Amino acid sequence: YTSVWKNKDTGELTLSIRGTKISNFSDISQDISILFGKTDVESQDVSNIMDQLETDFPFTKYNVASHSLGCAYVFSELDHLSHWDQLYIFNAASSPFQDTDVLAQYANIPGANYFFNSGDPISDGLRQALNANTLENNTYFGPYRWSPLSAHSLTQYIPIDFSHLPAVEEPLALDDTYQQDTEASREAGLS
């Protein structure tokens, strides 16, 4: 579910947490539990990597960026909040059957940045729980999409001219430190 990125220029760390993979039964099962109102959805992988980051970098705050189901995993790890610098919540999975007080807590984390699309029914429960301050200062909306799948996709936040950015001059060194995306992991279907 996770990958850790390090900015070589600033040393800044970012933990990214993916959403649902359609081919993963466990992901679908978690999504169904959210649909029926579960709010304490946990991932041992997410918990372990946060613990590891805080052990390996005890004096460094790290960013967290998550999408859909990954946001639910972040919400269950709010005890790590003091170790986070920036929190980015993209199209968080939610449901009208979830406890409204819990949704209000998740939708208004101080300093968190929320990304929504008004055409996305999957994140609508959380979007409706935003308070006026969070909505005005920490919420960003992608261009309206008629397709619910497109409205829930991360691609809406990538600039159209993204492919025209300059290429990375030197490739990142690959190692096993944080389960990086490698040729071997792709062949094994892990990334």
Tab-separated table of C-alpha atoms in Angstrom:
chain	number	residue	atom	x	y	z
A	1	TYR	CA	0.000	0.000	0.000
A	2	THR	CA	2.889	2.341	0.641
A	3	SER	CA	5.947	3.925	-0.908
A	4	VAL	CA	8.349	6.454	0.574
A	5	TRP	CA	9.936	9.201	-1.490
A	6	LYS	CA	12.872	11.407	-0.553
A	7	ASN	CA	13.522	14.763	-2.181
A	8	LYS	CA	17.255	14.758	-2.888
A	9	ASP	CA	17.450	18.556	-2.782
A	10	THR	CA	15.557	19.204	0.462
A	11	GLY	CA	15.735	15.828	2.232
A	12	GLU	CA	11.953	15.983	2.632
A	13	LEU	CA	10.207	12.598	2.999
A	14	THR	CA	6.775	11.783	1.597
A	15	LEU	CA	4.816	8.628	2.364
A	16	SER	CA	2.253	7.807	-0.320
A	17	ILE	CA	-0.574	5.361	0.302
A	18	ARG	CA	-2.497	3.919	-2.602
A	19	GLY	CA	-6.193	3.330	-2.955
A	20	THR	CA	-8.058	0.233	-4.037
A	21	LYS	CA	-6.710	-2.191	-6.585
A	22	ILE	CA	-9.743	-3.718	-8.282
A	23	SER	CA	-7.999	-7.095	-8.516
A	24	ASN	CA	-7.312	-7.214	-4.756
A	25	PHE	CA	-10.083	-8.982	-2.798
A	26	SER	CA	-8.881	-7.525	0.518
A	27	ASP	CA	-9.191	-3.976	-0.870
A	28	ILE	CA	-12.714	-4.638	-2.155
A	29	SER	CA	-13.647	-6.133	1.216
A	30	GLN	CA	-12.390	-3.016	3.018
A	31	ASP	CA	-14.312	-0.784	0.588
A	32	ILE	CA	-17.508	-2.724	1.275
A	33	SER	CA	-16.997	-2.357	5.036
A	34	ILE	CA	-16.626	1.431	4.566
A	35	LEU	CA	-19.767	1.495	2.418
A	36	PHE	CA	-21.683	-0.172	5.264
A	37	GLY	CA	-20.406	2.330	7.852
A	38	LYS	CA	-17.093	1.087	9.226
A	39	THR	CA	-14.783	3.970	10.190
A	40	ASP	CA	-11.830	2.191	11.829
A	41	VAL	CA	-10.295	0.595	8.735
A	42	GLU	CA	-6.672	-0.369	9.386
A	43	SER	CA	-3.662	-1.549	7.408
A	44	GLN	CA	-0.746	-3.222	9.146
A	45	ASP	CA	1.471	-2.156	6.226
A	46	VAL	CA	0.651	1.532	6.764
A	47	SER	CA	1.097	1.259	10.518
A	48	ASN	CA	4.439	-0.529	10.153
A	49	ILE	CA	5.884	1.951	7.670
A	50	MET	CA	4.903	4.923	9.849
A	51	ASP	CA	6.556	3.260	12.851
A	52	GLN	CA	9.655	2.547	10.741
A	53	LEU	CA	9.881	6.119	9.442
A	54	GLU	CA	9.646	7.483	12.976
A	55	THR	CA	12.345	5.058	14.142
A	56	ASP	CA	14.719	5.724	11.237
A	57	PHE	CA	14.113	9.503	11.133
A	58	PRO	CA	13.195	10.455	14.722
A	59	PHE	CA	13.674	14.223	14.260
A	60	THR	CA	12.167	14.503	10.782
A	61	LYS	CA	8.527	15.189	10.035
A	62	TYR	CA	7.265	13.543	6.857
A	63	ASN	CA	4.465	14.290	4.413
A	64	VAL	CA	1.613	11.853	3.884
A	65	ALA	CA	-0.336	11.662	0.610
A	66	SER	CA	-3.162	9.152	0.269
A	67	HIS	CA	-5.956	8.290	-2.120
A	68	SER	CA	-9.369	6.694	-1.545
A	69	LEU	CA	-8.984	3.568	0.615
A	70	GLY	CA	-5.491	4.770	1.572
A	71	CYS	CA	-7.128	7.778	3.269
A	72	ALA	CA	-9.134	5.442	5.499
A	73	TYR	CA	-5.854	3.847	6.579
A	74	VAL	CA	-4.414	7.293	7.355
A	75	PHE	CA	-7.481	8.182	9.435
A	76	SER	CA	-6.860	5.112	11.609
A	77	GLU	CA	-3.275	6.313	12.245
A	78	LEU	CA	-4.020	9.785	13.641
A	79	ASP	CA	-1.874	8.954	16.689
A	80	HIS	CA	1.085	9.588	14.314
A	81	LEU	CA	-0.185	13.100	13.482
A	82	SER	CA	2.583	14.869	15.441
A	83	HIS	CA	5.162	13.279	13.084
A	84	TRP	CA	3.487	14.554	9.911
A	85	ASP	CA	4.393	17.773	8.158
A	86	GLN	CA	1.845	18.016	5.319
A	87	LEU	CA	-1.176	15.736	4.959
A	88	TYR	CA	-2.777	15.375	1.520
A	89	ILE	CA	-6.127	13.581	1.302
A	90	PHE	CA	-7.221	12.752	-2.268
A	91	ASN	CA	-10.816	11.567	-2.836
A	92	ALA	CA	-11.179	9.850	0.533
A	93	ALA	CA	-13.444	6.811	0.615
A	94	SER	CA	-16.507	7.508	2.741
A	95	SER	CA	-20.151	6.565	3.064
A	96	PRO	CA	-23.424	8.166	4.205
A	97	PHE	CA	-23.712	5.244	6.647
A	98	GLN	CA	-20.591	6.253	8.590
A	99	ASP	CA	-20.871	8.026	11.943
A	100	THR	CA	-21.219	11.761	11.203
A	101	ASP	CA	-19.113	12.787	14.219
A	102	VAL	CA	-16.264	10.552	13.057
A	103	LEU	CA	-16.566	11.892	9.487
A	104	ALA	CA	-16.432	15.457	10.849
A	105	GLN	CA	-13.204	14.595	12.704
A	106	TYR	CA	-11.631	13.098	9.567
A	107	ALA	CA	-12.831	15.955	7.353
A	108	ASN	CA	-11.368	18.692	9.523
A	109	ILE	CA	-7.881	17.611	10.554
A	110	PRO	CA	-6.000	20.843	11.293
A	111	GLY	CA	-3.640	21.747	8.441
A	112	ALA	CA	-4.628	18.808	6.224
A	113	ASN	CA	-5.221	19.470	2.524
A	114	TYR	CA	-8.276	17.863	0.959
A	115	PHE	CA	-8.800	17.203	-2.755
A	116	PHE	CA	-12.272	16.411	-4.074
A	117	ASN	CA	-14.336	16.356	-7.206
A	118	SER	CA	-18.012	17.253	-6.908
A	119	GLY	CA	-18.844	14.398	-9.304
A	120	ASP	CA	-17.243	11.770	-7.018
A	121	PRO	CA	-19.866	9.831	-5.007
A	122	ILE	CA	-17.180	7.823	-3.156
A	123	SER	CA	-15.803	10.839	-1.282
A	124	ASP	CA	-19.091	12.716	-0.958
A	125	GLY	CA	-19.719	11.692	2.673
A	126	LEU	CA	-16.435	13.189	3.820
A	127	ARG	CA	-16.853	16.257	1.602
A	128	GLN	CA	-20.202	17.024	3.232
A	129	ALA	CA	-18.575	16.907	6.695
A	130	LEU	CA	-16.108	19.730	5.936
A	131	ASN	CA	-16.513	22.766	8.175
A	132	ALA	CA	-16.462	26.295	6.729
A	133	ASN	CA	-12.813	26.920	7.675
A	134	THR	CA	-11.519	23.689	6.104
A	135	LEU	CA	-13.653	24.222	3.018
A	136	GLU	CA	-12.366	27.755	2.530
A	137	ASN	CA	-8.701	27.270	3.397
A	138	ASN	CA	-7.694	23.641	2.875
A	139	THR	CA	-9.932	22.172	0.181
A	140	TYR	CA	-9.247	21.962	-3.543
A	141	PHE	CA	-11.661	20.788	-6.231
A	142	GLY	CA	-10.714	19.146	-9.503
A	143	PRO	CA	-12.675	20.114	-12.621
A	144	TYR	CA	-16.121	18.534	-12.597
A	145	ARG	CA	-16.214	15.117	-14.235
A	146	TRP	CA	-19.419	13.429	-15.328
A	147	SER	CA	-17.997	9.928	-15.002
A	148	PRO	CA	-17.856	8.820	-11.343
A	149	LEU	CA	-14.714	6.761	-12.082
A	150	SER	CA	-13.003	9.743	-13.679
A	151	ALA	CA	-14.139	12.004	-10.834
A	152	HIS	CA	-12.535	9.616	-8.323
A	153	SER	CA	-9.266	9.242	-10.253
A	154	LEU	CA	-5.980	10.854	-9.271
A	155	THR	CA	-5.264	11.756	-12.895
A	156	GLN	CA	-7.476	14.850	-12.613
A	157	TYR	CA	-4.817	16.489	-10.428
A	158	ILE	CA	-1.960	15.979	-12.914
A	159	PRO	CA	-1.390	18.974	-15.199
A	160	ILE	CA	-2.064	18.317	-18.882
A	161	ASP	CA	1.445	19.478	-19.791
A	162	PHE	CA	3.072	17.204	-17.182
A	163	SER	CA	4.766	15.148	-19.908
A	164	HIS	CA	6.644	18.264	-21.034
A	165	LEU	CA	8.537	18.663	-17.771
A	166	PRO	CA	12.301	18.110	-17.962
A	167	ALA	CA	13.457	14.545	-17.414
A	168	VAL	CA	15.249	13.544	-14.220
A	169	GLU	CA	18.937	13.863	-14.963
A	170	GLU	CA	20.140	11.002	-12.821
A	171	PRO	CA	18.050	7.973	-11.877
A	172	LEU	CA	17.268	7.272	-8.252
A	173	ALA	CA	19.316	4.530	-6.621
A	174	LEU	CA	17.196	1.420	-6.110
A	175	ASP	CA	17.462	-0.557	-2.902
A	176	ASP	CA	15.246	-2.543	-0.536
A	177	THR	CA	15.088	0.172	2.139
A	178	TYR	CA	11.403	1.020	1.715
A	179	GLN	CA	10.071	-1.616	-0.650
A	180	GLN	CA	10.836	0.517	-3.681
A	181	ASP	CA	9.388	-0.053	-7.106
A	182	THR	CA	11.993	-2.160	-8.925
A	183	GLU	CA	12.051	-4.419	-11.967
A	184	ALA	CA	11.792	-7.436	-9.642
A	185	SER	CA	8.803	-6.017	-7.743
A	186	ARG	CA	6.992	-5.263	-11.017
A	187	GLU	CA	7.619	-8.815	-12.308
A	188	ALA	CA	6.258	-10.183	-9.035
A	189	GLY	CA	3.104	-8.037	-9.397
A	190	LEU	CA	3.909	-6.054	-6.232
A	191	SER	CA	3.965	-2.592	-7.785
